[in-house]
Amino acid sequence: MKLVASVTTCLLVALLLTIGGEAQENVLTRVAPSMLECYESAQIFERDNRLPMTMNMLIELIRKVEDTPGFQQDIRQLAISMLHRFRQDGIVRAPGVTSMSGVIPFSPTEFQFTKHRVLFSRLLPGNAVNFPNATLSIDERCALHFMLSNSIDRRVRGDENIRCSQLSQYRAARVPRELDFKDRSRMRSNYLGDNEMLEQPEMDRIREHIKKIKHKASSAARLEMDPDEDHPNDEEEHPEATVEGDDEPQEEPIAAAGEDEETGEPLEEDGALGEIGDVSLVDIASNAISACPVENGVVYTPWGSVMAGTVLAGIAAGLEPQTVQLRDLMSRSDQYRSRQVQPMRVDNRWAATLSGDLAEVSLLHAPSVANNVQVGAAGAWNRTVAPRWYFLSQREHLQMTDTEIRAGIDGLLLATNIAEWRSRANNLRLSQVLDMYYSHRGVFNDTVRSCNRRDLFTTVAPMQQLREQTVAFSTVLDKEMQMPFTISQEAIINFSDQATDALANYIPSALNDLSCEATAIVMNDPTIWRTASDLYIFIDAAWPHRDAYSVVSNILDSLDVGRFGTNYTILNARDGNVIVNSTQFLSDFHMTYTPELHQSLPNGLNIPNVFRRMREETNNLMSTERRTNNLSGRSKLALMIVHTDRVSEGDTNFAIQHLQIFREEVPDLRFLYLAAGDPGRFNRFVRDERRDVFPLRELESGSIVDTVRVQLSPVIHRIQQEPRRIVNPRCGHDWVQENWGSNSMNQFVEPRGVNFYRLHPNYFFRQGENRRFRIQGHGFATLTVCHSRWVERPRQNSTENRDSIQCRTINTDAYDIDLSNACDGHSVIHTCPPLFVSVEGPLNPPAVIRCSEPQCRFPDNARFAVVLDNMGCFSSASRTVSSLLLAAMLALVVALFKQS
């Protein structure tokens, strides 16, 4: 009896475990309870309020989770828990159902959910029990849900006559641009399929007209959540001015709208008016299909947008690979039929990536097209600066879009290699894998990176294996998916082969993404540039919110914002007040700098207020550096984004005088101006007018419209090139040195990376015994160290003033630069040149990857130390201030004398 009882107990436990596995939250046939918060509030759900759908933002959110105090999950556990916590494919709005108490009109009813359920209940099992939800805000949690969950919103929005005409024009314009006639594979198109669409000013009036009509027609459906909800930022939904990534500005296309729209006159509110363009009220209120649907779960990268959930699923599968026989994936009723076909196995790495999407093509698309199987569907963002809307260029054949193809290749590449990478770096993080792959550096080499995916496709996905895995998973999916027809196993094999062939033909001919060479920071230079800066951005609120938001978004997205790179503060250019507190998170800007906040800010530029604020900020920073014994290692920049304000004569005199004070008190601080109108009016307020003053034209001005990225490229490169400051922290902001000695800090450089440093003569002006600057190797890799007194970015292969550059390689040894008498012959500090130093990483990663401490951005970083011995504190700031005060008093006396 005891034996029977034990067996019964074991069977019951096994049954409960099975039921528990099937009852995982994200495989339920309704929106998972943990994800309901993203649909219950119109404010949270509203697309224009969401965090930008970019890879940088996804990496930031993952890194925030990884940095949670006490967080212990490894890369496999985190990938699985994130997918189970935030991903649920196929969620769409129910037509004709409105939000009410107890009813949320969303459910996973689209075709993507069937594959999702099979994957997460049988091939990628797990749960999100240990995910640290409290680490993220509701905005951040919902951003992850919307980034990782795939679905297609096919509802008619009312803007199709504008949006879809743009997409069709792009599709017709796919004319190859030949970069190299000898290498046809390097030809790229001047159509960037997933970048942004052109601005259409009619969109605001169309949406406004739709809302007016919907107030009159109770049957009209809401554009997004609530029929009466206003969009807090309609202008955000508009596309940018040109296709990003194309150096040549594009002409604005002619909108395919009615005559009312073309004239630019407001649409009349007429009770008899039943259409907007070719979209009728019946279309809006019904279950009609949009001509350019919105695809969800897409994130932007410069090398083509991807389905983020697929990429993470590939990583998760690669960390726990399974090859499962068909009979173990099928229900008991289907096992008899499975025995009649050739034994097959499903590899979860393929099912989670390419073969999973191809199976949907094989079952849902192939049977209805008779030997004309099509894969791929291009799309475009409303904007690539803070993108939130991704529109597809077609309404049919959407079982495998371009974003799914890219993600399938990426996910399979990562799945295939992740186990080997993890064996080399035991503490490898999920954020590090994504950060390496979606960059120019690649994962431990310059081959496995997203800009090479098209070339790597045939290597990672051999055709025979791709066919076999597609047939195998199609067979499984056929038993799970509700379809309007029944097909035989022979047909499944035939359709799978057709789908596989279609994909193999589509990728080299139509997946036109930017190449690695086309997106290099410096052409023909493989160097990886990383920015580390304390950046203060002053915004003139006279700019429209859309323009200011776009400019700052693009700058921050390009400057390695995060704890490994740039820290930023946003301030008002009129009163100097802080808008966004000093932070290392991109999300803080996007969640804080709203149109409502922008409208409340005073307009214009007041240089005295800006300078006073900068003096306060820099004093606080230098005091903190003294207290924490920090040598800095970041550049210090103040960027003014100015509209058309001019500077008065009094403010000009103030600025010129106080720039002298800054030069003495904060020698590393650089002011940059990004200005509308004539930027030359700020030439007197910078160190180098050729490098530090930039024009900024209205983003939608003229017949040729400049993209944000094209305009901002020079200022971003200027910030990237600014050397990192090295300071003697004993000086503080008052330049009073109470003791002498040695100070050091650890720094990191990656393979093919280079760090540039500058030490001002304020720290070594007078003669001093044993005064030196040292780079101490820690044996992580062989590093190349160069220094110069005249070349700002000294490098071993430099062609600029090579005689004035000295270089040497180090490993565990040190590179010493004697500064005991470095300003001999100079009577004043300003004439003595600074010391410029570069530390360059090896061309290839070291054989042993050692960088596992929290300060390592990547596992193959090389650690070294910057050491200052016996530096001084030399500044004539007190004399400068006294002379300025004396000059001001004399001016006052002269003025009083004239009055008398």
Tab-separated table of N, CA and C in Angstrom, residues 256-307:
chain	number	residue	atom	x	y	z
A	256	ALA	N	-0.294	62.321	-50.981
A	256	ALA	CA	-1.393	61.768	-51.760
A	256	ALA	C	-2.696	62.012	-51.024
A	257	ALA	N	-3.025	63.253	-50.819
A	257	ALA	CA	-4.226	63.620	-50.079
A	257	ALA	C	-5.187	64.340	-51.013
A	258	GLY	N	-6.369	64.631	-50.517
A	258	GLY	CA	-7.354	65.346	-51.310
A	258	GLY	C	-6.970	66.796	-51.491
A	259	GLU	N	-7.731	67.526	-52.296
A	259	GLU	CA	-7.394	68.906	-52.585
A	259	GLU	C	-7.425	69.769	-51.333
A	260	ASP	N	-8.316	69.476	-50.413
A	260	ASP	CA	-8.373	70.256	-49.185
A	260	ASP	C	-7.044	70.206	-48.449
A	261	GLU	N	-6.439	69.002	-48.392
A	261	GLU	CA	-5.176	68.878	-47.704
A	261	GLU	C	-4.068	69.591	-48.461
A	262	GLU	N	-4.079	69.498	-49.784
A	262	GLU	CA	-3.008	70.081	-50.574
A	262	GLU	C	-3.002	71.595	-50.486
A	263	THR	N	-4.144	72.216	-50.327
A	263	THR	CA	-4.188	73.669	-50.261
A	263	THR	C	-3.656	74.196	-48.949
A	264	GLY	N	-3.573	73.335	-47.945
A	264	GLY	CA	-3.102	73.768	-46.646
A	264	GLY	C	-4.183	74.422	-45.818
A	265	GLU	N	-5.399	74.534	-46.328
A	265	GLU	CA	-6.486	75.116	-45.559
A	265	GLU	C	-7.022	74.097	-44.570
A	266	PRO	N	-7.525	74.538	-43.420
A	266	PRO	CA	-8.094	73.600	-42.455
A	266	PRO	C	-9.270	72.848	-43.051
A	267	LEU	N	-9.417	71.609	-42.668
A	267	LEU	CA	-10.554	70.821	-43.125
A	267	LEU	C	-11.823	71.363	-42.492
A	268	GLU	N	-12.823	71.539	-43.318
A	268	GLU	CA	-14.087	72.064	-42.813
A	268	GLU	C	-14.817	70.996	-42.017
A	269	GLU	N	-15.416	71.417	-40.925
A	269	GLU	CA	-16.232	70.505	-40.151
A	269	GLU	C	-17.637	70.532	-40.729
A	270	ASP	N	-17.937	69.562	-41.547
A	270	ASP	CA	-19.190	69.526	-42.292
A	270	ASP	C	-19.924	68.251	-41.938
A	271	GLY	N	-21.176	68.400	-41.557
A	271	GLY	CA	-21.944	67.225	-41.177
A	271	GLY	C	-22.083	66.238	-42.304
A	272	ALA	N	-21.986	66.720	-43.535
A	272	ALA	CA	-22.117	65.812	-44.675
A	272	ALA	C	-20.805	65.151	-45.035
A	273	LEU	N	-19.732	65.629	-44.415
A	273	LEU	CA	-18.424	65.079	-44.753
A	273	LEU	C	-18.255	63.726	-44.097
A	274	GLY	N	-18.165	62.698	-44.894
A	274	GLY	CA	-18.054	61.354	-44.338
A	274	GLY	C	-16.705	60.734	-44.529
A	275	GLU	N	-15.781	61.439	-45.177
A	275	GLU	CA	-14.488	60.843	-45.454
A	275	GLU	C	-13.365	61.823	-45.148
A	276	ILE	N	-12.217	61.268	-44.832
A	276	ILE	CA	-10.988	62.036	-44.732
A	276	ILE	C	-10.031	61.387	-45.704
A	277	GLY	N	-9.774	62.056	-46.830
A	277	GLY	CA	-9.025	61.392	-47.887
A	277	GLY	C	-9.861	60.231	-48.394
A	278	ASP	N	-9.303	59.021	-48.328
A	278	ASP	CA	-10.056	57.863	-48.782
A	278	ASP	C	-10.474	56.978	-47.600
A	279	VAL	N	-10.485	57.550	-46.387
A	279	VAL	CA	-10.828	56.784	-45.195
A	279	VAL	C	-12.178	57.250	-44.692
A	280	SER	N	-13.132	56.383	-44.682
A	280	SER	CA	-14.483	56.751	-44.266
A	280	SER	C	-14.706	56.442	-42.809
A	281	LEU	N	-15.793	57.005	-42.262
A	281	LEU	CA	-16.156	56.727	-40.882
A	281	LEU	C	-16.434	55.247	-40.685
A	282	VAL	N	-16.997	54.612	-41.694
A	282	VAL	CA	-17.274	53.180	-41.592
A	282	VAL	C	-15.974	52.415	-41.432
A	283	ASP	N	-14.946	52.836	-42.197
A	283	ASP	CA	-13.657	52.170	-42.085
A	283	ASP	C	-13.083	52.313	-40.675
A	284	ILE	N	-13.149	53.525	-40.136
A	284	ILE	CA	-12.563	53.778	-38.829
A	284	ILE	C	-13.280	52.971	-37.762
A	285	ALA	N	-14.558	52.859	-37.862
A	285	ALA	CA	-15.341	52.216	-36.811
A	285	ALA	C	-15.403	50.705	-36.964
A	286	SER	N	-15.039	50.185	-38.116
A	286	SER	CA	-15.194	48.761	-38.370
A	286	SER	C	-13.886	48.028	-38.138
A	287	ASN	N	-13.859	46.763	-38.538
A	287	ASN	CA	-12.662	45.954	-38.400
A	287	ASN	C	-11.853	45.962	-39.689
A	288	ALA	N	-11.930	47.063	-40.455
A	288	ALA	CA	-11.196	47.154	-41.712
A	288	ALA	C	-9.691	47.131	-41.442
A	289	ILE	N	-8.926	46.732	-42.447
A	289	ILE	CA	-7.481	46.591	-42.303
A	289	ILE	C	-6.793	47.832	-42.840
A	290	SER	N	-5.884	48.377	-42.058
A	290	SER	CA	-5.118	49.545	-42.479
A	290	SER	C	-4.203	49.172	-43.644
A	291	ALA	N	-4.015	50.123	-44.544
A	291	ALA	CA	-3.117	49.882	-45.673
A	291	ALA	C	-1.659	49.895	-45.239
A	292	CYS	N	-1.359	50.460	-44.082
A	292	CYS	CA	0.012	50.427	-43.534
A	292	CYS	C	-0.103	50.235	-42.026
A	293	PRO	N	-0.264	48.985	-41.593
A	293	PRO	CA	-0.470	48.683	-40.171
A	293	PRO	C	0.732	49.076	-39.320
A	294	VAL	N	0.499	49.114	-38.016
A	294	VAL	CA	1.552	49.394	-37.048
A	294	VAL	C	2.085	48.072	-36.501
A	295	GLU	N	3.393	47.894	-36.553
A	295	GLU	CA	4.007	46.686	-36.008
A	295	GLU	C	4.536	46.977	-34.610
A	296	ASN	N	4.206	46.105	-33.674
A	296	ASN	CA	4.610	46.271	-32.282
A	296	ASN	C	5.744	45.317	-31.924
A	297	GLY	N	6.521	45.680	-30.922
A	297	GLY	CA	7.641	44.853	-30.489
A	297	GLY	C	8.911	45.126	-31.258
A	298	VAL	N	8.978	46.260	-31.940
A	298	VAL	CA	10.122	46.602	-32.784
A	298	VAL	C	10.984	47.639	-32.072
A	299	VAL	N	12.304	47.485	-32.131
A	299	VAL	CA	13.220	48.490	-31.606
A	299	VAL	C	14.161	48.941	-32.721
A	300	TYR	N	14.511	50.209	-32.654
A	300	TYR	CA	15.360	50.822	-33.680
A	300	TYR	C	16.839	50.578	-33.393
A	301	THR	N	17.589	50.225	-34.444
A	301	THR	CA	19.052	50.240	-34.398
A	301	THR	C	19.516	50.867	-35.714
A	302	PRO	N	20.709	51.447	-35.757
A	302	PRO	CA	21.184	52.048	-37.007
A	302	PRO	C	21.342	51.048	-38.143
A	303	TRP	N	21.416	49.752	-37.816
A	303	TRP	CA	21.642	48.728	-38.845
A	303	TRP	C	20.371	47.943	-39.130
A	304	GLY	N	19.236	48.579	-38.985
A	304	GLY	CA	17.962	47.934	-39.245
A	304	GLY	C	17.239	47.602	-37.967
A	305	SER	N	15.966	47.897	-37.919
A	305	SER	CA	15.172	47.647	-36.726
A	305	SER	C	14.863	46.159	-36.592
A	306	VAL	N	14.734	45.717	-35.345
A	306	VAL	CA	14.596	44.287	-35.066
A	306	VAL	C	13.462	44.044	-34.089
A	307	MET	N	12.948	42.808	-34.105
A	307	MET	CA	11.968	42.342	-33.137
A	307	MET	C	12.745	41.905	-31.888
